[in-house]
C-alpha atoms as a printed R data frame, in Angstrom:
    type eleno elety resid chain resno       x      y      z
1   ATOM     1    CA   MET     A     1 -42.888 90.149 36.414
2   ATOM     2    CA   SER     A     2 -41.265 89.237 39.740
3   ATOM     3    CA   TYR     A     3 -42.307 86.512 42.161
4   ATOM     4    CA   ASP     A     4 -41.146 85.065 45.472
5   ATOM     5    CA   VAL     A     5 -41.377 81.560 44.003
6   ATOM     6    CA   VAL     A     6 -41.922 80.180 40.496
7   ATOM     7    CA   VAL     A     7 -43.075 76.547 40.314
8   ATOM     8    CA   ILE     A     8 -42.160 74.593 37.198
9   ATOM     9    CA   GLY     A     9 -44.945 72.146 36.580
10  ATOM    10    CA   GLY     A    10 -48.720 72.162 37.045
11  ATOM    11    CA   GLY     A    11 -49.450 68.572 37.992
12  ATOM    12    CA   PRO     A    12 -50.671 67.531 41.519
13  ATOM    13    CA   CYS     A    13 -47.172 68.359 42.940
14  ATOM    14    CA   GLY     A    14 -46.704 71.760 41.377
15  ATOM    15    CA   ALA     A    15 -50.309 72.811 41.903
16  ATOM    16    CA   THR     A    16 -50.114 71.772 45.549
17  ATOM    17    CA   ALA     A    17 -46.934 73.735 46.091
18  ATOM    18    CA   ALA     A    18 -48.389 76.798 44.392
19  ATOM    19    CA   ASN     A    19 -51.637 76.529 46.375
20  ATOM    20    CA   ASP     A    20 -49.799 76.220 49.673
21  ATOM    21    CA   LEU     A    21 -47.529 79.187 48.938
22  ATOM    22    CA   ALA     A    22 -50.412 81.408 47.739
23  ATOM    23    CA   ARG     A    23 -52.386 80.595 50.913
24  ATOM    24    CA   ALA     A    24 -49.328 81.598 52.960
25  ATOM    25    CA   GLY     A    25 -49.272 84.992 51.288
26  ATOM    26    CA   CYS     A    26 -46.331 84.467 48.926
27  ATOM    27    CA   ASP     A    27 -46.224 85.870 45.395
28  ATOM    28    CA   VAL     A    28 -46.194 82.656 43.378
29  ATOM    29    CA   ALA     A    29 -46.614 81.624 39.763
30  ATOM    30    CA   PHE     A    30 -46.703 78.108 38.333
31  ATOM    31    CA   LEU     A    31 -45.814 77.194 34.793
32  ATOM    32    CA   ASP     A    32 -48.109 74.598 33.248
33  ATOM    33    CA   ARG     A    33 -47.865 72.724 30.019
34  ATOM    34    CA   ALA     A    34 -51.545 72.687 29.055
35  ATOM    35    CA   GLY     A    35 -53.054 69.586 27.537
36  ATOM    36    CA   ARG     A    36 -50.720 66.932 28.978
37  ATOM    37    CA   ILE     A    37 -52.401 64.124 30.983
38  ATOM    38    CA   LYS     A    38 -50.089 61.770 32.779
39  ATOM    39    CA   PRO     A    39 -50.771 58.021 32.564
40  ATOM    40    CA   CYS     A    40 -51.969 56.999 36.022
41  ATOM    41    CA   GLY     A    41 -54.148 54.382 37.658
42  ATOM    42    CA   GLY     A    42 -55.723 57.242 39.561
43  ATOM    43    CA   ALA     A    43 -55.844 55.737 43.027
44  ATOM    44    CA   ILE     A    44 -55.820 58.010 46.023
45  ATOM    45    CA   PRO     A    45 -55.939 56.938 49.692
46  ATOM    46    CA   PRO     A    46 -58.242 58.404 52.358
47  ATOM    47    CA   ARG     A    47 -55.356 60.227 53.933
48  ATOM    48    CA   LEU     A    48 -54.796 62.243 50.718
49  ATOM    49    CA   ILE     A    49 -58.505 63.094 50.619
50  ATOM    50    CA   GLU     A    50 -58.220 64.402 54.267
51  ATOM    51    CA   ASP     A    51 -54.848 66.100 54.188
52  ATOM    52    CA   PHE     A    52 -55.467 67.932 50.914
53  ATOM    53    CA   SER     A    53 -59.244 68.703 51.309
54  ATOM    54    CA   ILE     A    54 -60.401 66.828 48.148
55  ATOM    55    CA   PRO     A    55 -64.125 67.153 47.623
56  ATOM    56    CA   ALA     A    56 -66.178 64.010 47.121
57  ATOM    57    CA   GLY     A    57 -67.185 65.175 43.651
58  ATOM    58    CA   GLN     A    58 -63.596 64.523 42.426
59  ATOM    59    CA   LEU     A    59 -63.934 60.779 43.098
60  ATOM    60    CA   VAL     A    60 -65.184 58.867 40.101
61  ATOM    61    CA   ALA     A    61 -65.167 55.487 41.891
62  ATOM    62    CA   HIS     A    62 -64.914 53.992 45.373
63  ATOM    63    CA   ILE     A    63 -62.830 50.692 45.367
64  ATOM    64    CA   GLN     A    64 -63.745 48.178 47.997
65  ATOM    65    CA   THR     A    65 -61.550 45.265 46.908
66  ATOM    66    CA   ALA     A    66 -58.094 44.684 45.433
67  ATOM    67    CA   ARG     A    67 -57.552 41.563 43.315
68  ATOM    68    CA   MET     A    68 -54.002 40.240 42.995
69  ATOM    69    CA   ILE     A    69 -53.606 37.979 39.974
70  ATOM    70    CA   SER     A    70 -50.573 35.641 39.691
71  ATOM    71    CA   PRO     A    71 -48.754 34.374 36.552
72  ATOM    72    CA   THR     A    72 -50.911 31.189 36.709
73  ATOM    73    CA   GLN     A    73 -54.035 33.363 36.813
74  ATOM    74    CA   ARG     A    74 -54.721 32.563 40.414
75  ATOM    75    CA   ALA     A    75 -56.621 35.462 41.997
76  ATOM    76    CA   VAL     A    76 -56.576 36.626 45.601
77  ATOM    77    CA   ASP     A    77 -59.259 39.155 46.609
78  ATOM    78    CA   ILE     A    78 -58.251 41.498 49.404
79  ATOM    79    CA   PRO     A    79 -61.184 43.415 50.999
80  ATOM    80    CA   ILE     A    80 -60.474 46.996 51.976
81  ATOM    81    CA   GLU     A    81 -61.858 47.056 55.504
82  ATOM    82    CA   ASN     A    82 -62.933 50.263 57.267
83  ATOM    83    CA   GLY     A    83 -62.335 52.415 54.224
84  ATOM    84    CA   PHE     A    84 -61.951 52.613 50.471
85  ATOM    85    CA   VAL     A    85 -59.552 53.587 47.721
86  ATOM    86    CA   GLY     A    86 -60.779 56.634 45.825
87  ATOM    87    CA   MET     A    87 -60.301 56.821 42.111
88  ATOM    88    CA   VAL     A    88 -59.791 60.069 40.205
89  ATOM    89    CA   ASP     A    89 -59.449 60.897 36.550
90  ATOM    90    CA   ARG     A    90 -56.232 62.863 36.074
91  ATOM    91    CA   GLU     A    91 -57.719 65.001 33.313
92  ATOM    92    CA   HIS     A    92 -60.153 66.538 35.729
93  ATOM    93    CA   PHE     A    93 -58.354 66.106 39.056
94  ATOM    94    CA   ASP     A    94 -55.191 67.891 38.006
95  ATOM    95    CA   GLU     A    95 -57.250 70.818 36.604
96  ATOM    96    CA   PHE     A    96 -59.260 71.067 39.829
97  ATOM    97    CA   LEU     A    97 -55.970 71.445 41.778
98  ATOM    98    CA   ARG     A    98 -54.673 74.083 39.320
99  ATOM    99    CA   VAL     A    99 -57.904 76.058 39.460
100 ATOM   100    CA   ARG     A   100 -57.888 75.919 43.268
101 ATOM   101    CA   ALA     A   101 -54.365 77.326 43.375
102 ATOM   102    CA   VAL     A   102 -55.414 80.241 41.103
103 ATOM   103    CA   GLU     A   103 -58.480 80.891 43.247
104 ATOM   104    CA   ASN     A   104 -56.180 81.187 46.293
105 ATOM   105    CA   GLY     A   105 -53.935 83.708 44.573
106 ATOM   106    CA   ALA     A   106 -51.394 81.820 42.452
107 ATOM   107    CA   VAL     A   107 -50.672 82.990 38.955
108 ATOM   108    CA   ARG     A   108 -50.959 80.366 36.225
109 ATOM   109    CA   LEU     A   109 -48.780 80.600 33.179
110 ATOM   110    CA   ILE     A   110 -49.138 78.381 30.113
111 ATOM   111    CA   GLY     A   111 -45.945 77.451 28.349
112 ATOM   112    CA   THR     A   112 -42.769 75.373 28.246
113 ATOM   113    CA   TYR     A   113 -39.843 75.777 30.648
114 ATOM   114    CA   LEU     A   114 -36.516 76.403 28.858
115 ATOM   115    CA   ARG     A   115 -33.831 77.379 31.391
116 ATOM   116    CA   LEU     A   116 -32.718 79.482 34.318
117 ATOM   117    CA   GLU     A   117 -30.577 82.498 33.914
118 ATOM   118    CA   ARG     A   118 -28.780 84.345 36.728
119 ATOM   119    CA   ASP     A   119 -27.264 87.824 36.746
120 ATOM   120    CA   ALA     A   120 -26.691 90.732 39.140
121 ATOM   121    CA   ASP     A   121 -30.413 91.192 39.354
122 ATOM   122    CA   GLY     A   122 -31.032 87.636 40.602
123 ATOM   123    CA   THR     A   123 -32.614 84.474 39.209
124 ATOM   124    CA   HIS     A   124 -34.812 84.420 36.086
125 ATOM   125    CA   VAL     A   125 -37.041 81.657 34.666
126 ATOM   126    CA   ILE     A   126 -37.079 81.609 30.873
127 ATOM   127    CA   TYR     A   127 -40.046 79.873 29.216
128 ATOM   128    CA   ARG     A   128 -41.778 79.775 25.866
129 ATOM   129    CA   ASP     A   129 -45.307 81.166 25.999
130 ATOM   130    CA   LYS     A   130 -47.837 78.767 24.493
131 ATOM   131    CA   ALA     A   131 -50.053 81.446 22.994
132 ATOM   132    CA   THR     A   132 -47.395 83.671 21.322
133 ATOM   133    CA   GLY     A   133 -44.386 81.376 21.047
134 ATOM   134    CA   ALA     A   134 -42.252 84.114 22.462
135 ATOM   135    CA   GLU     A   135 -39.583 83.636 25.115
136 ATOM   136    CA   MET     A   136 -40.701 85.131 28.378
137 ATOM   137    CA   ARG     A   137 -38.586 86.067 31.375
138 ATOM   138    CA   LEU     A   138 -39.647 85.962 35.064
139 ATOM   139    CA   ALA     A   139 -37.666 87.242 37.994
140 ATOM   140    CA   THR     A   140 -37.895 85.094 41.115
141 ATOM   141    CA   ARG     A   141 -36.207 84.482 44.428
142 ATOM   142    CA   LEU     A   142 -36.761 80.671 44.394
143 ATOM   143    CA   VAL     A   143 -37.697 77.961 41.934
144 ATOM   144    CA   ILE     A   144 -39.507 74.706 42.673
145 ATOM   145    CA   GLY     A   145 -38.852 72.040 40.033
146 ATOM   146    CA   ALA     A   146 -42.034 69.888 39.759
147 ATOM   147    CA   ASP     A   147 -41.622 69.042 36.145
148 ATOM   148    CA   GLY     A   148 -41.724 65.291 36.165
149 ATOM   149    CA   ALA     A   149 -39.493 62.257 36.016
150 ATOM   150    CA   ARG     A   150 -37.373 63.635 33.212
151 ATOM   151    CA   SER     A   151 -37.196 66.973 34.924
152 ATOM   152    CA   VAL     A   152 -35.180 69.590 32.981
153 ATOM   153    CA   VAL     A   153 -34.778 71.529 36.215
154 ATOM   154    CA   ALA     A   154 -33.295 68.488 38.003
155 ATOM   155    CA   LYS     A   155 -30.962 67.629 35.109
156 ATOM   156    CA   THR     A   156 -29.529 71.135 34.803
157 ATOM   157    CA   GLU     A   157 -29.646 72.459 38.369
158 ATOM   158    CA   VAL     A   158 -29.321 69.640 40.949
159 ATOM   159    CA   PRO     A   159 -26.425 67.167 41.222
160 ATOM   160    CA   GLY     A   160 -27.595 63.645 40.268
161 ATOM   161    CA   GLY     A   161 -30.746 64.954 38.599
162 ATOM   162    CA   ASP     A   162 -29.823 63.208 35.355
163 ATOM   163    CA   LYS     A   163 -29.538 59.751 36.943
164 ATOM   164    CA   ILE     A   164 -32.981 58.966 38.301
165 ATOM   165    CA   PRO     A   165 -33.999 55.289 37.546
166 ATOM   166    CA   TYR     A   166 -37.478 54.865 36.159
167 ATOM   167    CA   VAL     A   167 -39.962 52.554 34.529
168 ATOM   168    CA   ILE     A   168 -42.032 53.501 31.559
169 ATOM   169    CA   ALA     A   169 -45.769 53.377 32.291
170 ATOM   170    CA   TYR     A   170 -48.355 53.104 29.520
171 ATOM   171    CA   HIS     A   171 -52.142 52.877 29.851
172 ATOM   172    CA   GLU     A   172 -55.276 53.169 27.858
173 ATOM   173    CA   ILE     A   173 -58.455 54.848 29.143
174 ATOM   174    CA   ILE     A   174 -61.343 52.786 27.877
175 ATOM   175    CA   LYS     A   175 -65.086 52.921 28.176
176 ATOM   176    CA   ALA     A   176 -65.973 50.667 31.115
177 ATOM   177    CA   PRO     A   177 -67.903 47.517 30.318
178 ATOM   178    CA   ALA     A   178 -70.951 46.374 32.345
179 ATOM   179    CA   ALA     A   179 -70.278 44.648 35.622
180 ATOM   180    CA   SER     A   180 -69.614 40.964 35.190
181 ATOM   181    CA   ASN     A   181 -67.663 38.055 36.739
182 ATOM   182    CA   SER     A   182 -64.478 39.384 35.157
183 ATOM   183    CA   TYR     A   183 -65.044 43.149 35.710
184 ATOM   184    CA   ASP     A   184 -66.158 44.731 38.925
185 ATOM   185    CA   PRO     A   185 -66.490 48.555 39.022
186 ATOM   186    CA   GLY     A   186 -65.641 48.417 42.768
187 ATOM   187    CA   ARG     A   187 -62.465 46.328 42.386
188 ATOM   188    CA   CYS     A   188 -58.888 47.080 41.263
189 ATOM   189    CA   ASP     A   189 -57.046 44.249 39.523
190 ATOM   190    CA   VAL     A   190 -53.262 44.107 39.803
191 ATOM   191    CA   ILE     A   191 -51.629 41.595 37.465
192 ATOM   192    CA   TYR     A   192 -48.246 40.126 38.405
193 ATOM   193    CA   ASP     A   193 -47.406 38.276 35.197
194 ATOM   194    CA   GLY     A   194 -44.089 38.323 33.326
195 ATOM   195    CA   LYS     A   195 -45.906 38.056 30.037
196 ATOM   196    CA   ILE     A   196 -47.515 41.464 30.744
197 ATOM   197    CA   SER     A   197 -44.595 43.045 32.605
198 ATOM   198    CA   PRO     A   198 -41.327 41.241 33.307
199 ATOM   199    CA   ASP     A   199 -40.279 43.523 36.143
200 ATOM   200    CA   PHE     A   200 -43.367 45.479 37.324
201 ATOM   201    CA   TYR     A   201 -47.101 44.781 37.011
202 ATOM   202    CA   GLY     A   202 -50.245 45.430 34.946
203 ATOM   203    CA   TRP     A   203 -53.485 46.905 36.118
204 ATOM   204    CA   VAL     A   204 -57.227 47.223 35.487
205 ATOM   205    CA   PHE     A   205 -58.494 50.145 37.543
206 ATOM   206    CA   PRO     A   206 -62.156 51.294 37.292
207 ATOM   207    CA   HIS     A   207 -62.840 54.985 36.844
208 ATOM   208    CA   GLY     A   208 -66.607 55.084 36.980
209 ATOM   209    CA   GLU     A   209 -67.686 55.343 33.345
210 ATOM   210    CA   HIS     A   210 -64.158 54.669 32.187
211 ATOM   211    CA   CYS     A   211 -61.384 52.269 33.173
212 ATOM   212    CA   SER     A   212 -57.580 52.533 33.169
213 ATOM   213    CA   VAL     A   213 -55.753 49.467 31.735
214 ATOM   214    CA   GLY     A   214 -51.998 49.496 31.569
215 ATOM   215    CA   MET     A   215 -48.569 48.243 32.644
216 ATOM   216    CA   GLY     A   216 -45.079 49.472 33.378
217 ATOM   217    CA   THR     A   217 -41.550 48.244 32.737
218 ATOM   218    CA   GLY     A   218 -37.941 49.432 33.055
219 ATOM   219    CA   ILE     A   219 -36.623 46.972 30.410
220 ATOM   220    CA   ASP     A   220 -35.813 48.321 27.006
221 ATOM   221    CA   GLY     A   221 -37.429 46.706 23.999
222 ATOM   222    CA   ILE     A   222 -40.760 45.728 25.625
223 ATOM   223    CA   ASP     A   223 -43.707 46.602 23.392
224 ATOM   224    CA   LEU     A   224 -45.941 48.418 25.890
225 ATOM   225    CA   LYS     A   225 -48.851 48.753 23.555
226 ATOM   226    CA   GLN     A   226 -48.838 45.001 22.700
227 ATOM   227    CA   ALA     A   227 -48.519 44.077 26.374
228 ATOM   228    CA   THR     A   228 -51.513 46.264 27.134
229 ATOM   229    CA   ALA     A   229 -53.439 44.705 24.233
230 ATOM   230    CA   ASP     A   230 -52.676 41.294 25.693
231 ATOM   231    CA   LEU     A   231 -53.822 42.439 29.080
232 ATOM   232    CA   ARG     A   232 -57.061 43.749 27.711
233 ATOM   233    CA   ALA     A   233 -57.610 40.472 25.929
234 ATOM   234    CA   SER     A   234 -57.008 38.392 29.062
235 ATOM   235    CA   ALA     A   235 -59.352 40.684 31.042
236 ATOM   236    CA   GLY     A   236 -62.066 40.550 28.395
237 ATOM   237    CA   LEU     A   237 -61.730 44.213 27.540
238 ATOM   238    CA   THR     A   238 -60.663 44.058 23.872
239 ATOM   239    CA   GLY     A   239 -64.015 45.257 22.530
240 ATOM   240    CA   CYS     A   240 -64.273 48.333 24.788
241 ATOM   241    CA   GLU     A   241 -63.952 51.691 23.133
242 ATOM   242    CA   THR     A   242 -60.579 53.319 23.672
243 ATOM   243    CA   ILE     A   243 -60.893 56.935 24.815
244 ATOM   244    CA   ARG     A   244 -57.189 57.906 24.987
245 ATOM   245    CA   ARG     A   245 -53.684 56.500 25.208
246 ATOM   246    CA   GLU     A   246 -50.856 57.892 27.408
247 ATOM   247    CA   GLY     A   247 -47.321 56.990 28.352
248 ATOM   248    CA   ALA     A   248 -44.646 58.491 30.602
249 ATOM   249    CA   PRO     A   249 -41.661 57.622 32.833
250 ATOM   250    CA   ILE     A   250 -42.251 56.841 36.462
251 ATOM   251    CA   PRO     A   251 -39.217 57.298 38.863
252 ATOM   252    CA   LEU     A   252 -38.342 54.495 41.206
253 ATOM   253    CA   ARG     A   253 -36.016 56.026 43.845
254 ATOM   254    CA   PRO     A   254 -35.871 59.364 45.734
255 ATOM   255    CA   MET     A   255 -32.884 61.394 44.830
256 ATOM   256    CA   ASP     A   256 -30.134 61.765 47.355
257 ATOM   257    CA   ARG     A   257 -30.296 65.585 46.993
258 ATOM   258    CA   TRP     A   258 -33.296 67.736 46.168
259 ATOM   259    CA   ASP     A   259 -31.850 71.245 46.122
260 ATOM   260    CA   ASN     A   260 -28.875 73.138 44.623
261 ATOM   261    CA   GLY     A   261 -28.034 74.956 47.840
262 ATOM   262    CA   ARG     A   262 -28.917 78.322 46.329
263 ATOM   263    CA   ASP     A   263 -32.340 78.914 44.758
264 ATOM   264    CA   VAL     A   264 -33.792 75.599 43.499
265 ATOM   265    CA   VAL     A   265 -35.642 72.715 45.183
266 ATOM   266    CA   LEU     A   266 -37.152 69.699 43.578
267 ATOM   267    CA   ALA     A   267 -40.494 68.033 44.324
268 ATOM   268    CA   GLY     A   268 -42.571 65.064 43.265
269 ATOM   269    CA   ASP     A   269 -41.503 62.932 40.321
270 ATOM   270    CA   ALA     A   270 -38.581 65.410 39.697
271 ATOM   271    CA   ALA     A   271 -37.246 64.330 43.115
272 ATOM   272    CA   GLY     A   272 -37.958 60.647 42.387
273 ATOM   273    CA   VAL     A   273 -40.693 60.160 44.988
274 ATOM   274    CA   VAL     A   274 -42.939 57.486 43.487
275 ATOM   275    CA   ALA     A   275 -43.377 54.502 45.798
276 ATOM   276    CA   PRO     A   276 -41.429 51.385 44.820
277 ATOM   277    CA   SER     A   277 -43.354 48.146 44.372
278 ATOM   278    CA   SER     A   278 -46.778 49.813 44.040
279 ATOM   279    CA   GLY     A   279 -45.766 52.782 41.794
280 ATOM   280    CA   GLU     A   280 -48.128 55.021 43.783
281 ATOM   281    CA   GLY     A   281 -47.405 58.591 42.935
282 ATOM   282    CA   ILE     A   282 -50.267 61.058 43.469
283 ATOM   283    CA   TYR     A   283 -50.182 61.125 47.228
284 ATOM   284    CA   TYR     A   284 -46.382 61.346 47.349
285 ATOM   285    CA   ALA     A   285 -46.349 64.013 44.629
286 ATOM   286    CA   MET     A   286 -48.699 66.148 46.666
287 ATOM   287    CA   VAL     A   287 -46.714 65.621 49.849
288 ATOM   288    CA   GLY     A   288 -43.591 66.554 47.847
289 ATOM   289    CA   GLY     A   289 -45.228 69.778 46.712
290 ATOM   290    CA   ARG     A   290 -46.222 70.567 50.284
291 ATOM   291    CA   VAL     A   291 -42.758 70.019 51.861
292 ATOM   292    CA   ALA     A   292 -41.134 71.991 48.975
293 ATOM   293    CA   ALA     A   293 -43.486 74.856 49.754
294 ATOM   294    CA   THR     A   294 -42.629 74.581 53.394
295 ATOM   295    CA   ALA     A   295 -38.878 74.685 52.591
296 ATOM   296    CA   ALA     A   296 -39.405 77.672 50.321
297 ATOM   297    CA   GLN     A   297 -41.275 79.605 53.003
298 ATOM   298    CA   ALA     A   298 -38.499 78.882 55.537
299 ATOM   299    CA   THR     A   299 -35.871 80.059 52.977
300 ATOM   300    CA   LEU     A   300 -37.798 83.255 52.149
301 ATOM   301    CA   ALA     A   301 -38.301 83.993 55.907
302 ATOM   302    CA   THR     A   302 -34.634 83.481 56.954
303 ATOM   303    CA   GLY     A   303 -32.765 84.325 53.813
304 ATOM   304    CA   ARG     A   304 -30.859 81.054 54.335
305 ATOM   305    CA   ALA     A   305 -30.609 78.740 51.293
306 ATOM   306    CA   SER     A   306 -29.757 75.870 53.560
307 ATOM   307    CA   LYS     A   307 -33.429 75.726 54.520
308 ATOM   308    CA   LEU     A   308 -34.212 74.247 51.122
309 ATOM   309    CA   LYS     A   309 -32.892 70.955 52.513
310 ATOM   310    CA   LEU     A   310 -36.027 70.814 54.704
311 ATOM   311    CA   ALA     A   311 -38.022 69.435 51.773
312 ATOM   312    CA   ARG     A   312 -36.167 66.159 51.620
313 ATOM   313    CA   LYS     A   313 -35.643 65.973 55.386
314 ATOM   314    CA   LEU     A   314 -39.355 66.287 56.105
315 ATOM   315    CA   PHE     A   315 -40.412 63.880 53.408
316 ATOM   316    CA   MET     A   316 -37.914 61.140 54.274
317 ATOM   317    CA   LYS     A   317 -38.617 61.445 57.987
318 ATOM   318    CA   GLU     A   318 -42.214 60.490 57.492
319 ATOM   319    CA   HIS     A   319 -42.012 58.178 54.440
320 ATOM   320    CA   GLY     A   320 -38.432 56.978 54.075
321 ATOM   321    CA   THR     A   321 -38.986 53.734 55.997
322 ATOM   322    CA   VAL     A   322 -42.054 52.866 53.947
323 ATOM   323    CA   PHE     A   323 -40.063 53.439 50.741
324 ATOM   324    CA   LYS     A   324 -37.286 51.164 51.984
325 ATOM   325    CA   VAL     A   325 -39.749 48.358 52.839
326 ATOM   326    CA   LEU     A   326 -41.516 48.675 49.450
327 ATOM   327    CA   ARG     A   327 -38.141 48.720 47.583
328 ATOM   328    CA   SER     A   328 -37.149 45.455 49.414
329 ATOM   329    CA   MET     A   329 -40.460 43.861 48.365
330 ATOM   330    CA   GLN     A   330 -39.985 44.831 44.747
331 ATOM   331    CA   ASP     A   331 -36.381 43.587 44.721
332 ATOM   332    CA   ALA     A   332 -37.417 40.296 46.324
333 ATOM   333    CA   TYR     A   333 -40.653 39.440 44.427
334 ATOM   334    CA   TYR     A   334 -40.543 41.037 40.954
335 ATOM   335    CA   LYS     A   335 -37.494 39.110 39.680
336 ATOM   336    CA   SER     A   336 -39.373 36.057 38.111
337 ATOM   337    CA   ASP     A   337 -42.748 34.598 37.670
338 ATOM   338    CA   GLU     A   338 -41.885 31.965 40.339
339 ATOM   339    CA   ARG     A   339 -41.304 34.821 42.852
340 ATOM   340    CA   ARG     A   340 -44.413 36.646 41.690
341 ATOM   341    CA   GLU     A   341 -46.428 33.435 42.234
342 ATOM   342    CA   ARG     A   342 -45.142 33.316 45.805
343 ATOM   343    CA   PHE     A   343 -45.940 36.995 46.382
344 ATOM   344    CA   VAL     A   344 -49.548 36.407 45.422
345 ATOM   345    CA   SER     A   345 -49.569 33.354 47.676
346 ATOM   346    CA   LEU     A   346 -48.427 35.504 50.593
347 ATOM   347    CA   CYS     A   347 -51.359 37.858 49.891
348 ATOM   348    CA   HIS     A   348 -53.663 35.096 51.062
349 ATOM   349    CA   ASP     A   349 -52.522 35.754 54.575
350 ATOM   350    CA   VAL     A   350 -55.036 37.768 56.635
351 ATOM   351    CA   ASP     A   351 -52.287 39.635 58.574
352 ATOM   352    CA   VAL     A   352 -50.648 40.675 55.326
353 ATOM   353    CA   GLN     A   353 -53.950 41.876 53.942
354 ATOM   354    CA   LYS     A   354 -54.908 43.967 57.007
355 ATOM   355    CA   LEU     A   355 -51.478 45.542 57.541
356 ATOM   356    CA   THR     A   356 -51.019 46.290 53.849
357 ATOM   357    CA   PHE     A   357 -54.174 48.387 53.593
358 ATOM   358    CA   GLU     A   358 -53.893 49.894 56.990
359 ATOM   359    CA   ALA     A   359 -50.460 51.151 55.868
360 ATOM   360    CA   TYR     A   360 -51.777 52.251 52.468
361 ATOM   361    CA   MET     A   361 -54.700 54.177 53.806
362 ATOM   362    CA   ASN     A   362 -52.813 55.844 56.661
363 ATOM   363    CA   LYS     A   363 -49.417 56.126 54.816
364 ATOM   364    CA   LYS     A   364 -47.290 54.762 57.675
365 ATOM   365    CA   LEU     A   365 -46.241 51.417 58.916
366 ATOM   366    CA   VAL     A   366 -48.570 50.068 61.563
367 ATOM   367    CA   SER     A   367 -46.666 49.648 64.792
368 ATOM   368    CA   ALA     A   368 -49.628 48.677 67.052
369 ATOM   369    CA   ARG     A   369 -49.495 44.969 66.119
370 ATOM   370    CA   PRO     A   370 -45.853 43.835 66.596
371 ATOM   371    CA   LEU     A   371 -46.817 40.152 66.742
372 ATOM   372    CA   ALA     A   372 -48.433 40.394 63.260
373 ATOM   373    CA   HIS     A   373 -45.189 41.995 61.923
374 ATOM   374    CA   ILE     A   374 -43.136 39.122 63.289
375 ATOM   375    CA   LYS     A   375 -45.451 36.522 61.782
376 ATOM   376    CA   ILE     A   376 -45.341 38.243 58.435
377 ATOM   377    CA   GLY     A   377 -41.581 38.472 58.538
378 ATOM   378    CA   PHE     A   378 -41.309 34.771 59.225
379 ATOM   379    CA   LYS     A   379 -43.835 33.814 56.466
380 ATOM   380    CA   ASN     A   380 -41.999 36.179 54.092
381 ATOM   381    CA   VAL     A   381 -38.698 34.389 54.648
382 ATOM   382    CA   ARG     A   382 -40.325 30.929 54.218
383 ATOM   383    CA   HIS     A   383 -41.755 32.011 50.853
384 ATOM   384    CA   LEU     A   384 -38.532 33.540 49.556
385 ATOM   385    CA   MET     A   385 -36.478 30.472 50.754
386 ATOM   386    CA   GLY     A   386 -38.880 28.114 48.843
387 ATOM   387    CA   PHE     A   387 -40.100 26.376 52.047
388 ATOM   388    CA   VAL     A   388 -43.749 27.103 51.091
389 ATOM   389    CA   PRO     A   389 -45.071 25.623 47.763
390 ATOM   390    CA   PRO     A   390 -46.221 28.322 45.351
391 ATOM   391    CA   GLU     A   391 -49.710 26.805 45.358
392 ATOM   392    CA   TYR     A   392 -50.026 27.533 49.079
393 ATOM   393    CA   VAL     A   393 -53.461 28.860 50.041
């Protein structure tokens, strides 16, 4: 078999790349490891729904409020004005994206990627077929590595691909309890507490009939399952039936280089594009798949491997500043419980609330309100310098 492009990975990133390439008329195959569900809170913004034509039926919940919870258990509710956060179940959402790619002409292969081989005839993807266990060989002009945070393609094909920093995320999908004072099916809870996660956060995200409860950390030795059990206990969710448990690494910084200058370009988690501070990944994974597909098309059309650099260039042009701001927030506020307490205090501010969710839903910094940005910057400095008491409301 011979293809214009072979995509390694069948998550939202890989499926999006395969779908875009198929719709553009390319001969494309994507290699999927069937049965794997990535741990994920499942939140997607309105811009993703619009940009990637996601049908309403894929949303299992519409979130109207975000609750930030401090180490002292102080809660700040932030209403999501003029919109909502959609929630998806990755088990069904990812499959929907894969099926759509196939319907548009992509070839779906089930198996495990092993390596690339190159000879006088070109580049070949070697994988182990799930059904037969046999090694299979695919000829291709280009490869898109969308195989996750511990990407084999990145490690073996792109300089720096073996040095991506990450946190380990773990969650449990549970049967959702009835609505109560402590659980609201229209509210996401984000827990900034060093006892749950000393360097990231915990979450309780409703998924309709189910709920995702989990946490992340980049510190070795943390018992993720015990931390999640403690989180469930504090949220009153201990007695809820557990449907499944999942864990995986989540990258924290975009790689400096996404291609090998020849026949490989990375995308999504494999390129390190999960948002700092928030850990949001689905939207950025799908954008990563799209820009990788764009770069692949340009390379195929011109025969110039230098066009593979378009993937990173396009992504960072639109989202690089947001990533820098989020990284500075994480570095400033996730260091200690005292800092986390101040961060939740800052969330009381109406300007912070409005600009945060305007930026989240639209996926860009809001420039139309410069005075609000100045006010937030001033308040941010006062909190970090300790001029505002942590109990500030």
